[in-house]
Amino acid sequence: MAVRAVIASPSPSPSPSPSAPFPPTFRRKLHVCPSSFPVRSTVLRFHQASSRQLRVYGNAVALDPLAKVLRNNSEEATYFACPICYEPLIRKGPPGFNLPAIYRSGFKCQKCNKTFSSRDVFLDLTVTSGMKEYNEIKPVRTELFRSPLVSFLYERGWRQNFNRSGFPGPEEEFNMAQEYFEPVAGGLLVDVSCGSGLFSRKFAKSGSYSAVIALDFSENMLRQCYEFSKQEESLSNTNFALVRADVSRLPFASSSVDAVHAGAALHCWPSPSNAVAEISRVLRSGGVFVGTTFLSTRLNNPFSNGLLRPLGQFVSQTNSSYNYFKEKEIEDLCKSCGLINYSSKVQQAFIMFSAQKP
């Protein structure tokens, strides 16, 4: 029986000719069935050698009878993976990776059959997505940023106060991060704990990346990011997506992300070690992680002295205050999670650090 493979790809480049041989980077598995039986599709995962091209981590392969259906429904694998089993999600909807296309699409895990769809203006890829009865409450410092008031104020005064602790300001911080990300320019960047998207939007508009995903646990932060994005017309046609997810359960396959940014976030995470381990898992070889946070000082942590540090950790757990770390602790955390080439820049209580996946 003659078989023709059809590739549905989110890449803007033209689809391969049906008669062309598969590139050697594909790991192929076609299910060939008589026409009277249902035709199954499978996901092919590959990683293009060039970091300058839009990376696609999966494609749907089908026989001739489904070719037209696939083209019409744009059924394809995406950057995203199921947060439960980490299998790639199959997407049905209009082509493209911009805001309008993503939020008119539906997503489904091939393994556990869990479905995901856009909620309001973002794609909810948390484990609790779609649950109707179960409700999960996070620590106070996490719930604080889910507040509509805090989300509204974040870029309207809240973030500006960071300069008192030595933060150089968004423009300078963005330029510093871009220097660290130079080795992975052209790849996929995920801005975890993005807040209102202050840096996500800058990364997306820079044109330095094939796609930018603004990711946060706070629904209201993502809504605020969307409102800001609407004011910048160039973002509507940019490879830019808003995703709700838990930084300790990232919805990406292992070794599938080129760059991860976490601006002023480490001190807010319920479990920094789990979060950094997840970041290390999703980074591909050579991928770069860049983060900023507040260092532990006597001003923000009266227990910053080494002898009192254990007491400070206990107090932090009991009153749900922020986690503040010494620079050596951050370096140790990154290295313990399998990252190398750690480096940092410090100014008063501000630190920008970077580490790389070997």
XYZ file of N, CA and C in Angstrom, residues 183-307:
375
model
N 24.563 32.908 23.788
C 24.852 31.574 23.217
C 23.624 30.820 22.730
N 22.441 31.208 23.174
C 21.223 30.486 22.770
C 20.279 31.374 21.977
N 20.785 32.452 21.412
C 19.952 33.327 20.585
C 19.356 32.533 19.441
N 18.088 32.786 19.159
C 17.394 32.059 18.111
C 16.594 30.877 18.605
N 16.711 30.555 19.893
C 16.005 29.410 20.444
C 14.724 29.801 21.161
N 14.144 28.833 21.844
C 12.927 29.035 22.622
C 13.274 29.556 24.011
N 12.656 30.668 24.414
C 12.874 31.241 25.742
C 11.591 31.156 26.560
N 11.697 30.694 27.806
C 10.583 30.646 28.733
C 10.883 31.590 29.891
N 10.004 32.566 30.099
C 10.146 33.517 31.198
C 9.269 33.032 32.346
N 9.856 32.266 33.279
C 9.080 31.696 34.382
C 8.835 32.756 35.449
N 7.724 32.627 36.155
C 7.323 33.627 37.157
C 7.411 35.015 36.541
N 6.801 35.146 35.377
C 6.951 36.358 34.563
C 6.215 37.555 35.138
N 5.303 37.339 36.092
C 4.524 38.455 36.627
C 3.661 39.074 35.543
N 3.696 40.380 35.448
C 2.898 41.083 34.445
C 3.573 41.118 33.075
N 4.626 40.332 32.919
C 5.273 40.219 31.613
C 6.235 41.335 31.288
N 6.758 42.001 32.295
C 7.674 43.117 32.074
C 8.844 42.724 31.180
N 9.458 41.573 31.470
C 10.595 41.127 30.666
C 10.161 40.223 29.517
N 9.075 39.500 29.697
C 8.586 38.641 28.607
C 8.357 39.459 27.344
N 7.724 40.601 27.506
C 7.427 41.447 26.343
C 8.706 41.990 25.706
N 9.671 42.302 26.528
C 10.949 42.801 25.995
C 11.665 41.705 25.210
N 11.674 40.487 25.755
C 12.313 39.374 25.040
C 11.596 39.108 23.717
N 10.269 39.142 23.732
C 9.498 38.867 22.521
C 9.750 39.926 21.448
N 9.779 41.188 21.860
C 9.968 42.280 20.893
C 11.394 42.359 20.383
N 12.340 41.780 21.096
C 13.745 41.871 20.688
C 14.027 41.140 19.389
N 13.199 40.132 19.063
C 13.447 39.348 17.860
C 14.614 38.393 18.002
N 15.108 38.201 19.226
C 16.279 37.353 19.451
C 15.948 35.880 19.595
N 14.637 35.555 19.672
C 14.250 34.180 19.978
C 13.183 33.691 18.999
N 13.176 32.397 18.754
C 12.186 31.835 17.841
C 10.791 31.918 18.441
N 10.689 31.834 19.759
C 9.417 31.968 20.453
C 9.691 32.322 21.905
N 8.759 33.052 22.514
C 8.866 33.430 23.921
C 7.572 33.018 24.619
N 7.706 32.314 25.735
C 6.548 31.898 26.526
C 6.602 32.601 27.872
N 5.591 33.421 28.145
C 5.458 34.089 29.440
C 4.671 33.163 30.353
N 5.291 32.722 31.437
C 4.705 31.689 32.283
C 4.618 32.163 33.725
N 3.451 32.005 34.333
C 3.268 32.391 35.728
C 2.156 31.553 36.340
N 2.148 31.445 37.663
C 1.087 30.716 38.349
C -0.128 31.605 38.593
N 0.084 32.917 38.589
C -0.986 33.869 38.886
C -1.830 34.170 37.657
N -3.118 33.875 37.753
C -4.030 34.177 36.663
C -4.095 35.673 36.397
N -4.122 36.476 37.462
C -4.252 37.923 37.299
C -2.990 38.565 36.737
N -1.822 38.014 37.054
C -0.593 38.520 36.443
C -0.629 38.282 34.935
N -1.111 37.121 34.517
C -1.183 36.822 33.087
C -2.217 37.692 32.386
N -3.325 37.970 33.061
C -4.312 38.882 32.477
C -3.716 40.280 32.313
N -2.935 40.704 33.301
C -2.303 42.021 33.214
C -1.282 42.051 32.084
N -0.553 40.953 31.927
C 0.403 40.848 30.823
C -0.318 40.964 29.486
N -1.475 40.338 29.383
C -2.259 40.408 28.150
C -2.701 41.838 27.872
N -3.133 42.551 28.897
C -3.573 43.939 28.714
C -2.425 44.808 28.210
N -1.238 44.615 28.778
C -0.074 45.368 28.294
C 0.281 44.972 26.864
N 0.152 43.688 26.561
C 0.508 43.195 25.227
C -0.404 43.770 24.157
N -1.684 43.958 24.496
C -2.625 44.525 23.526
C -2.230 45.935 23.102
N -1.520 46.629 23.980
C -1.108 47.999 23.668
C 0.097 48.040 22.737
N 0.719 46.888 22.495
C 1.890 46.811 21.625
C 1.529 45.940 20.434
N 1.191 46.583 19.343
C 0.656 45.892 18.170
C 1.596 44.835 17.631
N 2.904 45.063 17.755
C 3.868 44.117 17.194
C 3.781 42.745 17.855
N 3.289 42.674 19.097
C 3.242 41.397 19.809
C 2.129 40.482 19.312
N 1.127 41.036 18.630
C 0.004 40.212 18.188
C 0.418 39.203 17.125
N 1.454 39.509 16.363
C 1.925 38.601 15.319
C 3.283 38.005 15.644
N 3.688 38.111 16.908
C 4.966 37.565 17.345
C 4.750 36.179 17.937
N 5.749 35.319 17.843
C 5.672 33.992 18.467
C 5.748 34.157 19.979
N 4.597 34.432 20.580
C 4.515 34.825 21.987
C 3.272 34.201 22.586
N 3.418 33.527 23.726
C 2.286 32.843 24.354
C 2.268 33.115 25.844
N 1.057 33.111 26.424
C 0.866 33.268 27.870
C 0.386 31.936 28.430
N 1.097 31.430 29.416
C 0.802 30.105 29.955
C 0.786 30.143 31.479
N -0.265 29.562 32.046
C -0.301 29.398 33.502
C 0.282 28.027 33.834
N 1.285 28.005 34.712
C 1.923 26.747 35.090
C 2.657 26.932 36.406
N 2.968 25.819 37.024
C 3.719 25.784 38.271
C 5.201 25.634 37.940
N 6.035 26.502 38.490
C 7.459 26.439 38.180
C 8.077 25.127 38.664
N 7.443 24.460 39.602
C 7.930 23.162 40.075
C 7.358 21.997 39.276
N 6.588 22.308 38.232
C 5.995 21.272 37.368
C 5.832 21.863 35.983
N 6.933 22.145 35.334
C 6.903 22.862 34.062
C 6.340 21.997 32.940
N 5.451 22.554 32.118
C 4.790 21.780 31.054
C 5.613 21.703 29.768
N 6.826 21.176 29.903
C 7.708 21.028 28.753
C 8.423 19.683 28.843
N 8.720 19.117 27.692
C 9.472 17.875 27.671
C 10.902 18.132 28.136
N 11.561 17.110 28.617
C 12.951 17.241 29.036
C 13.824 17.635 27.851
N 14.782 18.499 28.119
C 15.757 18.940 27.109
C 15.085 19.554 25.887
N 14.101 20.446 26.118
C 13.365 21.035 25.002
C 13.398 22.555 24.971
N 13.996 23.181 25.966
C 13.988 24.641 26.084
C 15.416 25.163 26.023
N 15.615 26.274 25.315
C 16.954 26.829 25.153
C 17.331 27.820 26.247
N 16.364 28.607 26.710
C 16.661 29.665 27.675
C 15.527 29.782 28.679
N 15.883 29.950 29.946
C 14.901 30.180 31.004
C 15.308 31.429 31.767
N 14.352 32.350 31.915
C 14.583 33.580 32.671
C 13.638 33.606 33.859
N 14.148 34.041 35.009
C 13.328 34.162 36.216
C 13.695 35.466 36.906
N 12.943 36.531 36.607
C 13.246 37.852 37.146
C 12.617 38.074 38.514
N 13.440 38.374 39.520
C 12.972 38.659 40.884
C 11.988 37.596 41.343
N 12.392 36.337 41.246
C 11.456 35.243 41.477
C 11.924 34.221 42.501
N 13.210 33.938 42.562
C 13.719 32.847 43.390
C 13.245 32.941 44.836
N 13.194 34.144 45.381
C 12.811 34.322 46.788
C 11.322 34.059 47.023
N 10.525 34.025 45.943
C 9.071 33.811 46.067
C 8.671 32.349 45.968
N 9.524 31.501 45.436
C 9.138 30.121 45.155
C 8.992 29.308 46.442
N 7.921 28.523 46.566
C 7.736 27.673 47.753
C 8.893 26.707 47.972
N 9.420 26.144 46.883
C 10.566 25.239 46.967
C 11.557 25.589 45.867
N 12.516 26.471 46.146
C 13.495 26.839 45.118
C 14.255 25.642 44.554
N 14.539 24.643 45.387
C 15.291 23.490 44.890
C 14.474 22.701 43.860
N 13.179 22.501 44.117
C 12.332 21.807 43.139
C 12.235 22.600 41.847
N 12.127 23.924 41.971
C 11.985 24.771 40.791
C 13.248 24.746 39.933
N 14.407 24.881 40.556
C 15.662 24.884 39.791
C 15.912 23.508 39.183
N 15.530 22.449 39.902
C 15.660 21.102 39.334
C 14.787 20.953 38.088
N 13.575 21.523 38.114
C 12.693 21.474 36.947
C 13.276 22.277 35.785
N 13.827 23.423 36.102
C 14.454 24.245 35.055
C 15.606 23.484 34.414
N 16.391 22.813 35.241
C 17.501 22.018 34.723
C 16.983 20.882 33.843
N 15.865 20.279 34.225
C 15.296 19.178 33.439
C 14.888 19.618 32.044
N 14.234 20.778 31.931
C 13.694 21.186 30.626
C 14.744 21.828 29.732
N 15.857 22.290 30.293
C 16.891 22.911 29.467
C 17.597 21.865 28.610
N 17.817 22.195 27.364
C 18.597 21.317 26.496
C 20.069 21.489 26.823
N 20.912 20.621 26.309
C 22.353 20.745 26.498
C 22.829 22.084 25.932
N 23.515 22.850 26.735
C 23.956 24.177 26.325
C 22.972 25.269 26.659
N 21.770 24.892 27.136
C 20.763 25.883 27.502
C 21.198 26.730 28.679
N 20.630 27.926 28.793
C 21.070 28.900 29.788
C 19.918 29.302 30.704
N 20.185 29.351 31.988
C 19.242 29.817 33.009
C 19.781 31.119 33.592
N 18.948 32.162 33.574
C 19.323 33.469 34.142
C 18.249 33.883 35.131
N 18.658 34.292 36.316
C 17.691 34.726 37.316
C 18.184 35.922 38.094
N 17.254 36.657 38.680
C 17.594 37.740 39.603
C 16.786 37.543 40.879
N 17.334 38.013 41.983
C 16.626 37.930 43.254
C 17.278 38.894 44.246
N 16.716 38.919 45.450
C 17.273 39.722 46.532
C 18.198 38.835 47.367
N 19.419 39.276 47.587
C 20.315 38.551 48.480
C 19.896 38.771 49.928
N 20.238 37.826 50.759
C 19.942 37.932 52.182
C 20.852 38.989 52.823
N 20.254 39.995 53.423
C 20.993 41.040 54.133
C 20.336 41.274 55.490
N 20.964 42.056 56.324
C 20.396 42.360 57.635
C 19.128 43.198 57.517
N 18.981 43.880 56.386
C 17.789 44.711 56.197
C 16.550 43.870 55.901
N 16.705 42.851 55.052
C 15.536 42.038 54.699
C 15.462 40.722 55.463
N 16.522 40.391 56.177
C 16.543 39.132 56.925
C 17.395 39.285 58.182
N 16.782 39.511 59.335
C 17.551 39.687 60.562
C 18.322 38.444 60.968
N 18.029 37.319 60.321
C 18.715 36.074 60.638
C 19.769 35.737 59.581
N 20.272 36.742 58.874
C 21.211 36.487 57.786
C 22.570 36.017 58.296
N 22.875 36.286 59.579
C 24.125 35.817 60.166
C 24.179 34.295 60.131
N 25.348 33.749 59.826
C 25.488 32.312 59.674
C 25.008 31.502 60.859
N 25.255 31.969 62.070
C 24.852 31.232 63.263
C 23.340 31.212 63.437
